[in-house]
CSV table of C-alpha atoms in Angstrom, one decimal:
chain,number,residue,atom,x,y,z
A,1,MET,CA,0.0,0.0,0.0
A,2,ASP,CA,1.2,3.5,-0.6
A,3,GLY,CA,3.3,5.1,2.0
A,4,PHE,CA,4.6,1.9,3.5
A,5,ALA,CA,8.3,1.5,3.0
A,6,LYS,CA,9.2,-1.9,1.8
A,7,SER,CA,12.6,-3.3,1.1
A,8,ILE,CA,13.1,-6.3,-1.1
A,9,GLY,CA,16.4,-8.0,-0.4
A,10,GLY,CA,18.5,-8.6,-3.5
A,11,GLY,CA,21.7,-10.4,-3.7
A,12,GLY,CA,23.7,-7.3,-3.1
A,13,PRO,CA,25.6,-5.8,-0.3
A,14,ASN,CA,23.8,-5.2,3.0
A,15,VAL,CA,22.9,-1.5,3.0
A,16,PRO,CA,21.4,-0.2,6.3
A,17,ALA,CA,18.0,1.2,5.7
A,18,GLY,CA,18.8,4.7,6.7
A,19,SER,CA,21.6,5.3,4.3
A,20,HIS,CA,19.7,4.1,1.3
A,21,PRO,CA,19.6,6.9,-1.2
A,22,ALA,CA,16.3,7.9,-2.8
A,23,GLY,CA,15.8,7.2,-6.5
A,24,GLY,CA,16.1,3.5,-6.6
A,25,SER,CA,18.4,1.3,-8.5
A,26,GLN,CA,21.9,0.7,-7.2
A,27,ALA,CA,24.3,-1.8,-8.7
A,28,ALA,CA,26.0,-4.3,-6.4
A,29,ALA,CA,29.7,-3.9,-5.6
A,30,GLY,CA,30.5,-6.7,-7.9
A,31,GLY,CA,29.1,-4.7,-10.9
A,32,GLY,CA,26.0,-6.9,-11.1
A,33,ALA,CA,22.4,-5.8,-11.7
A,34,THR,CA,21.1,-5.9,-8.2
A,35,GLN,CA,18.5,-3.3,-7.6
A,36,ARG,CA,16.4,-2.4,-4.6
A,37,THR,CA,13.1,-0.8,-4.3
A,38,GLN,CA,12.8,2.7,-3.2
A,39,TYR,CA,11.1,4.1,-0.2
A,40,PRO,CA,8.5,6.8,-0.8
A,41,TYR,CA,9.5,10.1,0.8
A,42,VAL,CA,6.9,12.7,0.1
A,43,THR,CA,3.5,11.1,-0.3
A,44,GLY,CA,0.0,12.1,-1.2
A,45,THR,CA,-3.0,10.2,0.2
A,46,SER,CA,-6.2,9.1,-1.3
A,47,VAL,CA,-7.7,10.2,-4.6
A,48,ILE,CA,-11.4,9.4,-5.5
A,49,ALA,CA,-13.1,9.7,-8.8
A,50,LEU,CA,-16.4,8.7,-10.4
A,51,LYS,CA,-18.2,9.0,-13.7
A,52,TYR,CA,-21.3,11.3,-13.8
A,53,LYS,CA,-23.6,12.5,-16.5
A,54,ASP,CA,-21.3,14.9,-18.3
A,55,GLY,CA,-18.0,13.2,-17.7
A,56,VAL,CA,-15.7,12.3,-14.8
A,57,ILE,CA,-15.2,14.0,-11.4
A,58,MET,CA,-12.1,13.6,-9.4
A,59,ALA,CA,-11.2,14.8,-6.0
A,60,CYS,CA,-8.4,14.7,-3.4
A,61,ASP,CA,-6.8,16.7,-0.7
A,62,THR,CA,-4.0,19.1,-1.3
A,63,GLY,CA,-1.6,17.6,1.3
A,64,ALA,CA,1.7,15.8,0.9
A,65,SER,CA,3.2,14.0,3.9
A,66,TYR,CA,6.8,13.5,4.8
A,67,GLY,CA,6.5,10.3,6.7
A,68,SER,CA,4.1,11.1,9.5
A,69,THR,CA,4.6,14.9,9.2
A,70,LEU,CA,2.0,16.8,7.2
A,71,ARG,CA,4.7,18.7,5.5
A,72,TYR,CA,3.2,20.3,2.4
A,73,LYS,CA,-0.3,21.7,2.5
A,74,SER,CA,-0.9,23.2,-1.0
A,75,VAL,CA,0.0,20.4,-3.4
A,76,GLU,CA,-2.0,19.9,-6.6
A,77,ARG,CA,-2.4,16.2,-7.0
A,78,ILE,CA,-4.7,16.4,-9.9
A,79,LYS,CA,-3.6,17.7,-13.3
A,80,ALA,CA,-5.0,18.1,-16.8
A,81,VAL,CA,-3.4,16.0,-19.5
A,82,GLY,CA,-4.1,17.1,-23.1
A,83,LYS,CA,-7.6,18.1,-24.0
A,84,HIS,CA,-9.5,15.0,-22.9
A,85,SER,CA,-8.2,13.8,-19.6
A,86,ILE,CA,-7.3,14.5,-16.0
A,87,ILE,CA,-4.9,12.5,-13.9
A,88,GLY,CA,-4.7,12.2,-10.1
A,89,ALA,CA,-2.0,10.5,-8.1
A,90,SER,CA,-1.4,9.3,-4.6
A,91,GLY,CA,2.0,8.1,-3.4
A,92,GLU,CA,5.4,9.6,-4.0
A,93,TYR,CA,5.0,13.1,-5.3
A,94,SER,CA,8.3,13.3,-7.2
A,95,ASP,CA,7.4,10.2,-9.2
A,96,PHE,CA,4.1,11.9,-10.1
A,97,GLN,CA,6.1,14.9,-11.3
A,98,GLU,CA,8.2,12.5,-13.5
A,99,ILE,CA,5.0,10.9,-14.9
A,100,LEU,CA,3.7,14.3,-15.7
A,101,ARG,CA,6.9,15.0,-17.6
A,102,TYR,CA,6.4,11.8,-19.7
A,103,LEU,CA,2.9,12.8,-20.4
A,104,ASP,CA,4.0,16.2,-21.4
A,105,GLU,CA,6.4,14.7,-24.0
A,106,LEU,CA,3.5,12.7,-25.4
A,107,THR,CA,1.1,15.7,-25.6
A,108,LEU,CA,3.9,17.7,-27.2
A,109,SER,CA,4.4,15.3,-30.0
A,110,ASP,CA,0.7,15.0,-30.4
A,111,HIS,CA,0.5,18.8,-30.8
A,112,MET,CA,3.4,18.8,-33.4
A,113,TRP,CA,1.6,16.3,-35.6
A,114,ASP,CA,-1.1,18.9,-36.0
A,115,ASP,CA,-3.4,16.4,-37.7
A,116,GLY,CA,-6.5,16.8,-35.6
A,117,ASN,CA,-5.8,13.7,-33.5
A,118,SER,CA,-5.1,13.7,-29.8
A,119,LEU,CA,-4.5,11.1,-27.1
A,120,GLY,CA,-7.6,10.1,-25.2
A,121,PRO,CA,-7.9,8.9,-21.6
A,122,LYS,CA,-7.9,5.2,-22.6
A,123,GLU,CA,-4.7,5.6,-24.5
A,124,ILE,CA,-3.0,7.5,-21.7
A,125,HIS,CA,-4.2,4.9,-19.2
A,126,ASN,CA,-2.7,2.2,-21.4
A,127,TYR,CA,0.6,4.0,-21.8
A,128,LEU,CA,0.9,4.6,-18.1
A,129,THR,CA,0.1,0.9,-17.4
A,130,ARG,CA,3.0,0.0,-19.6
A,131,VAL,CA,5.3,2.4,-17.9
A,132,MET,CA,4.3,1.3,-14.4
A,133,TYR,CA,4.5,-2.4,-15.1
A,134,ASN,CA,7.8,-2.2,-16.8
A,135,ARG,CA,9.3,-0.2,-14.0
A,136,ARG,CA,8.0,-2.7,-11.5
A,137,ASN,CA,9.6,-5.5,-13.4
A,138,LYS,CA,12.9,-3.8,-13.1
A,139,PHE,CA,12.4,-3.5,-9.3
A,140,ASP,CA,12.4,0.3,-9.6
A,141,PRO,CA,8.8,1.3,-9.4
A,142,LEU,CA,7.2,4.7,-9.7
A,143,TRP,CA,5.6,4.7,-6.3
A,144,ASN,CA,2.1,5.9,-7.2
A,145,SER,CA,-1.5,4.9,-7.6
A,146,LEU,CA,-2.8,6.8,-10.6
A,147,VAL,CA,-6.3,7.7,-11.5
A,148,ILE,CA,-7.0,8.7,-15.1
A,149,GLY,CA,-10.4,10.0,-16.2
A,150,GLY,CA,-11.6,11.7,-19.3
A,151,VAL,CA,-14.1,12.0,-22.1
A,152,LYS,CA,-13.4,11.5,-25.8
A,153,LYS,CA,-15.4,11.0,-28.9
A,154,GLY,CA,-15.5,7.4,-29.9
A,155,PRO,CA,-17.4,5.2,-32.3
A,156,LYS,CA,-20.5,5.4,-30.1
A,157,GLY,CA,-20.3,9.2,-29.5
A,158,ASP,CA,-18.8,10.8,-26.4
A,159,GLU,CA,-17.3,8.1,-24.3
A,160,LYS,CA,-16.5,8.6,-20.6
A,161,TYR,CA,-13.5,6.8,-19.3
A,162,LEU,CA,-12.2,6.2,-15.8
A,163,GLY,CA,-9.3,3.9,-14.9
A,164,MET,CA,-6.7,3.2,-12.3
A,165,VAL,CA,-3.2,1.9,-12.4
A,166,ASN,CA,-0.9,1.4,-9.4
A,167,MET,CA,2.8,0.8,-8.8
A,168,ILE,CA,2.8,-2.9,-9.5
A,169,GLY,CA,1.0,-2.4,-12.8
A,170,THR,CA,-2.5,-3.5,-11.7
A,171,HIS,CA,-4.9,-1.6,-13.8
A,172,PHE,CA,-8.6,-1.6,-14.4
A,173,GLU,CA,-11.5,0.5,-15.6
A,174,GLU,CA,-14.5,1.3,-13.4
A,175,ASN,CA,-17.4,3.6,-12.8
A,176,HIS,CA,-15.8,4.8,-9.5
A,177,VAL,CA,-12.3,4.5,-8.3
A,178,ALA,CA,-10.2,5.3,-5.3
A,179,THR,CA,-6.6,5.0,-4.1
A,180,GLY,CA,-4.9,4.4,-0.8
A,181,PHE,CA,-7.3,4.7,2.2
A,182,GLY,CA,-10.0,5.6,-0.2
A,183,ASN,CA,-10.2,1.9,-1.2
A,184,HIS,CA,-11.3,1.0,2.3
A,185,LEU,CA,-13.3,4.0,3.3
A,186,ALA,CA,-14.7,5.6,0.1
A,187,ILE,CA,-15.4,2.6,-2.2
A,188,PRO,CA,-18.1,1.1,0.1
A,189,ILE,CA,-19.9,4.4,0.0
A,190,LEU,CA,-19.5,4.7,-3.7
A,191,ARG,CA,-20.7,1.2,-4.3
A,192,ALA,CA,-23.8,1.9,-2.3
A,193,GLU,CA,-24.7,5.3,-3.6
A,194,TRP,CA,-23.3,5.7,-7.1
A,195,HIS,CA,-25.7,5.4,-9.9
A,196,GLU,CA,-25.6,6.1,-13.7
A,197,ASP,CA,-25.9,9.6,-15.0
A,198,MET,CA,-25.6,11.6,-11.7
A,199,THR,CA,-25.8,15.3,-12.1
A,200,PHE,CA,-22.7,17.4,-11.2
A,201,GLU,CA,-24.3,18.5,-7.9
A,202,GLU,CA,-25.1,15.0,-6.9
A,203,ALA,CA,-21.6,13.8,-7.8
A,204,VAL,CA,-20.0,16.6,-5.8
A,205,LYS,CA,-22.2,15.7,-2.8
A,206,LEU,CA,-21.2,12.1,-3.0
A,207,VAL,CA,-17.5,12.9,-3.4
A,208,GLU,CA,-17.7,15.3,-0.4
A,209,LYS,CA,-19.2,12.6,1.7
A,210,CYS,CA,-16.3,10.3,0.9
A,211,LEU,CA,-13.8,13.1,1.4
A,212,LEU,CA,-15.3,13.9,4.8
A,213,VAL,CA,-15.0,10.3,6.0
A,214,LEU,CA,-11.4,10.2,4.8
A,215,LEU,CA,-10.7,13.5,6.6
A,216,TYR,CA,-12.0,12.0,9.9
A,217,ARG,CA,-10.3,8.7,9.6
A,218,ASP,CA,-7.1,9.0,7.5
A,219,ARG,CA,-4.4,10.6,9.6
A,220,SER,CA,-2.5,11.8,6.5
A,221,SER,CA,-5.4,13.8,5.1
A,222,ILE,CA,-5.9,17.5,5.6
A,223,ASN,CA,-9.0,19.7,5.4
A,224,LYS,CA,-8.2,21.3,2.1
A,225,PHE,CA,-9.6,19.7,-1.0
A,226,GLN,CA,-9.6,20.1,-4.8
A,227,ILE,CA,-12.3,18.9,-7.1
A,228,ALA,CA,-11.7,18.5,-10.8
A,229,LYS,CA,-14.0,17.6,-13.6
A,230,ILE,CA,-13.5,16.7,-17.2
A,231,THR,CA,-16.3,17.0,-19.8
A,232,THR,CA,-16.4,17.4,-23.6
A,233,GLU,CA,-15.8,21.1,-23.0
A,234,GLY,CA,-12.5,20.4,-21.4
A,235,SER,CA,-11.0,20.1,-17.9
A,236,THR,CA,-11.7,22.3,-14.9
A,237,ILE,CA,-9.7,22.1,-11.7
A,238,TYR,CA,-11.5,24.1,-9.0
A,239,PRO,CA,-9.7,26.2,-6.4
A,240,PRO,CA,-9.1,24.5,-3.1
A,241,TYR,CA,-11.7,24.7,-0.3
A,242,SER,CA,-12.4,23.1,3.1
A,243,LEU,CA,-15.3,21.0,4.4
A,244,LYS,CA,-17.1,21.6,7.7
A,245,THR,CA,-16.3,19.1,10.3
A,246,TYR,CA,-18.0,18.2,13.6
A,247,TRP,CA,-16.0,17.4,16.7
A,248,GLY,CA,-18.7,18.1,19.3
A,249,PHE,CA,-19.2,14.5,20.4
A,250,THR,CA,-19.5,14.1,24.1
A,251,HIS,CA,-16.7,11.6,24.3
A,252,PHE,CA,-14.3,14.2,22.8
A,253,GLU,CA,-15.1,16.6,25.6
A,254,ASN,CA,-12.8,16.2,28.5
A,255,PRO,CA,-10.9,13.3,27.0
A,256,ALA,CA,-8.8,12.7,30.1
A,257,GLN,CA,-11.8,12.2,32.4
A,258,GLY,CA,-11.5,8.5,32.9
A,259,ALA,CA,-7.7,8.4,32.6
A,260,VAL,CA,-5.7,7.3,35.6
A,261,GLY,CA,-3.0,9.9,36.3
A,262,SER,CA,-0.3,10.4,38.8
A,263,TRP,CA,-1.5,13.8,39.9
B,1,MET,CA,25.9,33.8,-61.4
B,2,SER,CA,26.4,30.2,-62.4
B,3,SER,CA,30.1,29.5,-62.9
B,4,ILE,CA,31.4,26.1,-63.5
B,5,GLY,CA,33.7,24.9,-60.7
B,6,THR,CA,35.8,22.7,-62.8
B,7,GLY,CA,37.5,20.5,-60.3
B,8,TYR,CA,36.9,22.6,-57.2
B,9,ASP,CA,33.3,21.5,-57.0
B,10,LEU,CA,33.7,17.8,-56.4
B,11,SER,CA,33.8,17.9,-52.6
B,12,VAL,CA,32.3,20.0,-49.9
B,13,THR,CA,35.7,20.1,-48.3
B,14,THR,CA,37.4,21.9,-51.2
B,15,PHE,CA,37.7,25.7,-51.6
B,16,SER,CA,37.9,27.2,-55.0
B,17,PRO,CA,40.8,29.7,-55.7
B,18,ASP,CA,38.4,32.6,-55.2
B,19,GLY,CA,37.3,31.3,-51.8
B,20,ARG,CA,34.0,29.7,-52.6
B,21,VAL,CA,32.7,26.3,-51.6
B,22,PHE,CA,30.9,25.2,-54.7
B,23,GLN,CA,29.0,22.3,-53.2
B,24,VAL,CA,27.3,24.6,-50.8
B,25,GLU,CA,26.4,26.9,-53.7
B,26,TYR,CA,25.0,24.0,-55.6
B,27,ALA,CA,22.9,23.0,-52.6
B,28,THR,CA,21.5,26.5,-52.6
B,29,LYS,CA,20.4,26.0,-56.2
B,30,ALA,CA,18.2,23.2,-55.0
B,31,VAL,CA,16.5,25.7,-52.7
B,32,ASP,CA,16.2,28.3,-55.4
B,33,ASN,CA,14.3,25.9,-57.7
B,34,SER,CA,11.7,24.9,-55.1
B,35,GLY,CA,8.3,26.4,-54.5
B,36,THR,CA,8.2,29.8,-52.8
B,37,VAL,CA,8.3,30.0,-49.0
B,38,VAL,CA,7.5,33.2,-47.2
B,39,GLY,CA,7.7,34.3,-43.6
B,40,ILE,CA,6.8,37.6,-42.0
B,41,LYS,CA,7.0,39.0,-38.5
B,42,CYS,CA,3.8,40.9,-37.7
B,43,LYS,CA,3.0,43.1,-34.7
B,44,ASP,CA,1.5,40.2,-32.7
B,45,GLY,CA,3.2,37.1,-34.2
B,46,ILE,CA,4.6,35.3,-37.2
B,47,VAL,CA,3.0,34.1,-40.4
B,48,LEU,CA,4.5,31.4,-42.5
B,49,GLY,CA,3.3,30.5,-46.0
B,50,VAL,CA,4.4,27.9,-48.6
B,51,GLU,CA,3.6,27.6,-52.3
B,52,LYS,CA,3.3,23.8,-52.3
B,53,LEU,CA,3.6,22.8,-56.0
B,54,VAL,CA,1.4,19.9,-56.7
B,55,THR,CA,3.2,17.4,-58.9
B,56,SER,CA,0.4,15.0,-59.4
B,57,LYS,CA,-3.4,15.3,-59.6
B,58,MET,CA,-3.5,12.1,-57.5
B,59,MET,CA,-2.1,13.9,-54.5
B,60,LEU,CA,-4.5,14.3,-51.6
B,61,GLU,CA,-5.0,17.8,-50.4
B,62,GLY,CA,-3.2,18.5,-47.1
B,63,SER,CA,-0.6,15.9,-47.6
B,64,ASN,CA,3.1,16.5,-47.9
B,65,ARG,CA,3.2,19.2,-45.2
B,66,ARG,CA,5.9,21.7,-45.8
B,67,ILE,CA,5.3,23.6,-42.5
B,68,HIS,CA,6.0,21.7,-39.4
B,69,SER,CA,5.6,22.4,-35.7
B,70,VAL,CA,8.9,21.9,-34.0
B,71,HIS,CA,7.7,22.9,-30.5
B,72,ARG,CA,4.6,24.4,-29.0
B,73,HIS,CA,5.8,27.9,-29.8
B,74,SER,CA,7.7,27.4,-33.1
B,75,GLY,CA,7.2,26.3,-36.7
B,76,LEU,CA,9.6,25.5,-39.5
B,77,ALA,CA,8.8,26.1,-43.2
B,78,VAL,CA,11.0,24.1,-45.6
B,79,ALA,CA,12.1,25.0,-49.1
B,80,GLY,CA,14.1,22.7,-51.2
B,81,LEU,CA,14.5,18.9,-51.0
B,82,ALA,CA,11.6,17.7,-48.9
B,83,ALA,CA,13.3,14.7,-47.5
B,84,ASP,CA,16.3,16.7,-46.4
B,85,GLY,CA,13.8,19.1,-44.8
B,86,ARG,CA,12.3,16.3,-42.8
B,87,GLN,CA,15.6,15.5,-41.3
B,88,ILE,CA,16.2,19.1,-40.3
B,89,VAL,CA,12.7,19.2,-38.8
B,90,SER,CA,13.3,16.0,-36.8
B,91,ARG,CA,16.6,17.3,-35.5
B,92,THR,CA,15.0,20.6,-34.5
B,93,LYS,CA,12.2,18.9,-32.6
B,94,SER,CA,14.7,16.8,-30.7
B,95,GLU,CA,16.8,19.8,-29.9
B,96,ALA,CA,13.8,21.7,-28.5
B,97,ALA,CA,12.7,18.7,-26.5
B,98,SER,CA,16.1,18.0,-25.0
B,99,TYR,CA,16.5,21.6,-24.0
B,100,GLU,CA,13.2,21.6,-22.2
B,101,LYS,CA,14.1,18.3,-20.5
B,102,VAL,CA,17.4,19.7,-19.2
B,103,TYR,CA,16.4,23.3,-18.4
B,104,GLY,CA,12.7,22.9,-17.6
B,105,GLU,CA,11.8,25.8,-19.9
B,106,ALA,CA,10.9,26.1,-23.5
B,107,ILE,CA,13.9,26.8,-25.7
B,108,SER,CA,14.2,30.4,-26.9
B,109,VAL,CA,13.7,30.9,-30.6
B,110,LYS,CA,17.2,32.4,-30.9
B,111,GLU,CA,18.8,29.3,-29.3
B,112,LEU,CA,16.8,27.0,-31.5
B,113,ALA,CA,17.8,28.9,-34.6
B,114,ASP,CA,21.5,28.6,-33.5
B,115,ARG,CA,21.1,24.9,-33.1
B,116,VAL,CA,19.5,24.4,-36.5
B,117,ALA,CA,22.2,26.5,-38.1
B,118,SER,CA,24.9,24.5,-36.3
B,119,TYR,CA,23.4,21.3,-37.6
B,120,VAL,CA,23.0,22.5,-41.1
B,121,HIS,CA,26.6,23.8,-41.0
B,122,LEU,CA,27.9,20.5,-39.7
B,123,CYS,CA,27.0,18.8,-42.9
B,124,THR,CA,29.2,21.2,-44.9
B,125,LEU,CA,32.3,20.2,-43.0
B,126,TYR,CA,32.9,16.6,-43.8
B,127,TRP,CA,33.6,15.0,-47.2
B,128,TRP,CA,31.4,12.0,-46.3
B,129,LEU,CA,28.3,14.1,-45.8
B,130,ARG,CA,26.6,16.2,-48.3
B,131,PRO,CA,25.1,19.6,-47.5
B,132,PHE,CA,21.3,19.8,-46.9
B,133,GLY,CA,19.5,20.8,-50.1
B,134,CYS,CA,17.0,22.9,-48.3
B,135,GLY,CA,16.7,26.2,-46.6
B,136,VAL,CA,14.3,26.7,-43.7
B,137,ILE,CA,12.4,29.6,-42.2
B,138,LEU,CA,12.0,29.3,-38.4
B,139,GLY,CA,9.2,31.3,-36.8
B,140,GLY,CA,8.6,31.4,-33.1
B,141,TYR,CA,7.1,33.3,-30.3
B,142,ASP,CA,8.9,33.4,-26.9
B,143,ARG,CA,9.5,35.7,-24.0
B,144,ASP,CA,11.2,38.2,-26.3
B,145,GLY,CA,8.2,38.3,-28.6
B,146,PRO,CA,7.8,37.0,-32.1
B,147,GLN,CA,11.0,36.2,-34.0
B,148,LEU,CA,11.8,35.0,-37.6
B,149,TYR,CA,15.0,33.3,-38.6
B,150,MET,CA,16.1,32.0,-41.9
B,151,ILE,CA,18.8,29.2,-42.2
B,152,GLU,CA,20.4,28.6,-45.5
B,153,PRO,CA,22.2,25.4,-46.7
B,154,SER,CA,25.5,27.0,-45.9
B,155,GLY,CA,24.5,27.1,-42.2
B,156,VAL,CA,24.1,30.9,-41.9
B,157,SER,CA,21.2,32.1,-39.9
B,158,TYR,CA,19.9,35.6,-39.7
B,159,LYS,CA,17.0,37.2,-37.9
B,160,TYR,CA,14.5,38.8,-40.3
B,161,PHE,CA,11.3,40.9,-40.4
B,162,GLY,CA,10.4,39.2,-43.6
B,163,ALA,CA,12.1,36.4,-45.5
B,164,ALA,CA,11.5,34.4,-48.6
B,165,LEU,CA,13.1,31.3,-50.3
B,166,GLY,CA,12.5,29.5,-53.5
B,167,LYS,CA,11.6,30.4,-57.0
B,168,GLY,CA,9.7,33.6,-56.4
B,169,ARG,CA,11.9,34.9,-53.6
B,170,GLN,CA,13.0,38.1,-55.3
B,171,ALA,CA,9.5,39.1,-56.2
B,172,ALA,CA,8.3,38.0,-52.8
B,173,LYS,CA,10.9,40.1,-51.0
B,174,THR,CA,9.9,43.1,-53.0
B,175,GLU,CA,6.3,42.7,-51.9
B,176,ILE,CA,7.2,42.1,-48.3
B,177,GLU,CA,9.3,45.3,-48.2
B,178,LYS,CA,6.1,47.2,-49.3
B,179,LEU,CA,4.3,46.0,-46.2
B,180,LYS,CA,4.2,48.0,-43.0
B,181,LEU,CA,5.0,45.0,-40.8
B,182,SER,CA,5.1,46.8,-37.5
B,183,GLU,CA,1.5,47.8,-37.9
B,184,LEU,CA,0.2,44.5,-39.4
B,185,THR,CA,-1.7,42.1,-37.2
B,186,CYS,CA,-1.4,38.4,-38.0
B,187,ARG,CA,-5.0,38.3,-39.2
B,188,GLU,CA,-4.1,40.9,-41.8
B,189,GLY,CA,-0.7,39.2,-42.3
B,190,ILE,CA,-2.1,35.9,-43.5
B,191,VAL,CA,-4.0,37.7,-46.2
B,192,GLU,CA,-0.9,39.5,-47.3
B,193,VAL,CA,1.2,36.3,-47.4
B,194,ALA,CA,-1.5,34.6,-49.4
B,195,LYS,CA,-1.5,37.5,-51.9
B,196,ILE,CA,2.2,37.4,-52.2
B,197,ILE,CA,2.3,33.7,-52.9
B,198,TYR,CA,-0.5,33.8,-55.3
B,199,GLY,CA,1.2,36.8,-56.9
B,200,VAL,CA,4.6,35.1,-57.4
B,201,HIS,CA,3.2,31.8,-58.6
B,202,ASP,CA,4.1,31.3,-62.2
B,203,GLU,CA,1.1,30.0,-64.0
B,204,ALA,CA,3.0,29.2,-67.1
B,205,LYS,CA,5.8,27.1,-65.6
B,206,ASP,CA,4.0,25.4,-62.8
B,207,LYS,CA,0.4,24.4,-63.0
B,208,ALA,CA,-1.3,23.6,-59.7
B,209,PHE,CA,-0.2,24.6,-56.3
B,210,GLU,CA,-1.7,24.4,-52.8
B,211,LEU,CA,-1.3,27.2,-50.3
B,212,GLU,CA,-0.1,26.2,-46.8
B,213,LEU,CA,-0.4,28.8,-44.1
B,214,SER,CA,0.5,28.7,-40.5
B,215,TRP,CA,0.9,31.2,-37.7
B,216,ILE,CA,2.0,31.8,-34.1
B,217,CYS,CA,0.3,34.8,-32.5
B,218,ASP,CA,-1.6,36.0,-29.5
B,219,GLU,CA,-4.8,34.7,-31.1
B,220,SER,CA,-3.4,31.2,-31.3
B,221,ASN,CA,-2.3,31.3,-27.7
B,222,ARG,CA,1.3,31.7,-28.8
B,223,GLN,CA,1.2,28.2,-30.2
B,224,HIS,CA,2.2,27.2,-33.7
B,225,GLN,CA,-0.7,25.9,-35.7
B,226,LYS,CA,-2.2,25.7,-39.1
B,227,VAL,CA,-4.3,28.8,-39.8
B,228,PRO,CA,-7.9,27.9,-39.1
B,229,ASN,CA,-9.9,26.8,-42.1
B,230,GLU,CA,-12.2,29.8,-42.4
B,231,LEU,CA,-9.4,32.3,-42.2
B,232,LEU,CA,-7.4,30.3,-44.8
B,233,GLU,CA,-10.4,30.3,-47.2
B,234,GLN,CA,-10.8,34.1,-46.6
B,235,ALA,CA,-7.1,34.7,-47.3
B,236,LYS,CA,-7.2,32.6,-50.5
B,237,ALA,CA,-10.3,34.4,-51.7
B,238,ALA,CA,-8.8,37.8,-51.1
B,239,ALA,CA,-5.6,36.7,-52.8
B,240,GLN,CA,-7.4,35.5,-55.9
B,241,ALA,CA,-9.4,38.7,-56.0
B,242,ALA,CA,-6.3,40.7,-55.9
B,243,LEU,CA,-4.8,38.6,-58.6
B,244,GLU,CA,-7.8,39.2,-60.9
B,245,GLU,CA,-7.6,42.9,-60.2
B,246,MET,CA,-4.0,42.9,-61.3
B,247,ASP,CA,-4.7,40.9,-64.4
B,248,ALA,CA,-7.5,43.3,-65.3
B,249,ASP,CA,-5.1,46.2,-65.4
């Protein structure tokens, strides 16, 4: 799962965990191809997304943690890609930046063809799946869970697309998708309450319900969210805002009441 | 101006007694015999136009593009041997992409022109390479505003207000000099370029041609793109009307 450091022992020299440099592959002293996985350093938490009537809506908080510290509080984890898609990422933020650079190269060469064609969300999803899977096979993964959503004209008219791919290359397409803690907290809500052709207002309400649960229960989430949508008219990433939370439960008042203390 | 090299023109690494490299001059002839290519720098951007001579009635309209985007903000119009031109375009694209990869910023047009010129010049230094048989006009829009550069087969590159290559370049340059470029917007510019190209097209020698126009301006969001179809048709219509007016005199 994202944010958990893993080390896979290779046949190489014994490097103590603390001194392992970020950025992955390291050849063994004997010049062999031993490589180790990285540890994620600056991580984003859940992203949730769902299809609605006009397209796809995606939301996440704007925080990036450095281990257990909520270090960065204004990080944009959802970006537009080309004309037809948006991508959201949880996990290592620097790997997300690298992925954005790869996608930028793709959209640039698209633009230079100038032939009216452009990459759609399905194509971007497939490309990223190849990238993620190949990196995982080299034991040098991009430590992310990516959500790609978009709308593009297809043979049956405007086709909405929403897919996910993670650091081991698992990928699928669904009507609603979540990463990280969202898998455990948001997906059950989405499964119960999502239905076909929701309006934008309904979709936002559902997304906010999930974001609120994540805010209460995920310790690496912050109360500053961004919602993005993609429709045939293009992508919109709304400015960040906060949700109202309720902490007035009786058990939260005077929390040390029943505690045994020495004074 | 055509003098026979007689012995000094066999290799690009040989100078003639009067200090000329004939192979490069012959390469320039390939450019001079191609369809006219025009570029102008307007108040708010660049307009590039090509007189694409249609060699066969079987050719599909819009194929064999002579103007290529080399980056978001720049385009390259090629005169001369088309295949050589594709190689230059490909190299320019990769130079622009690698600059952005290293420096995180779009390459400046001046820097890009330098790199194209270096590359073209490179092929005039070794006996096992032949010079490119094409000249290119590079138009771009960066922080320093719109800029126009022309790179010749010899590898020289200059910055211009207006430039022309190919068969009708002399006539085209005369027409460009008549324009008040500092007051022209790109919208007006495309009509002027269309008029110039229609004007210099030699009906007798070459039959059919297709006009290819592209621009980079504030209106196109400082991105290089083909001129939108309605504007292209308007420009063509205006150019043809102007031509008929001239013929009527």
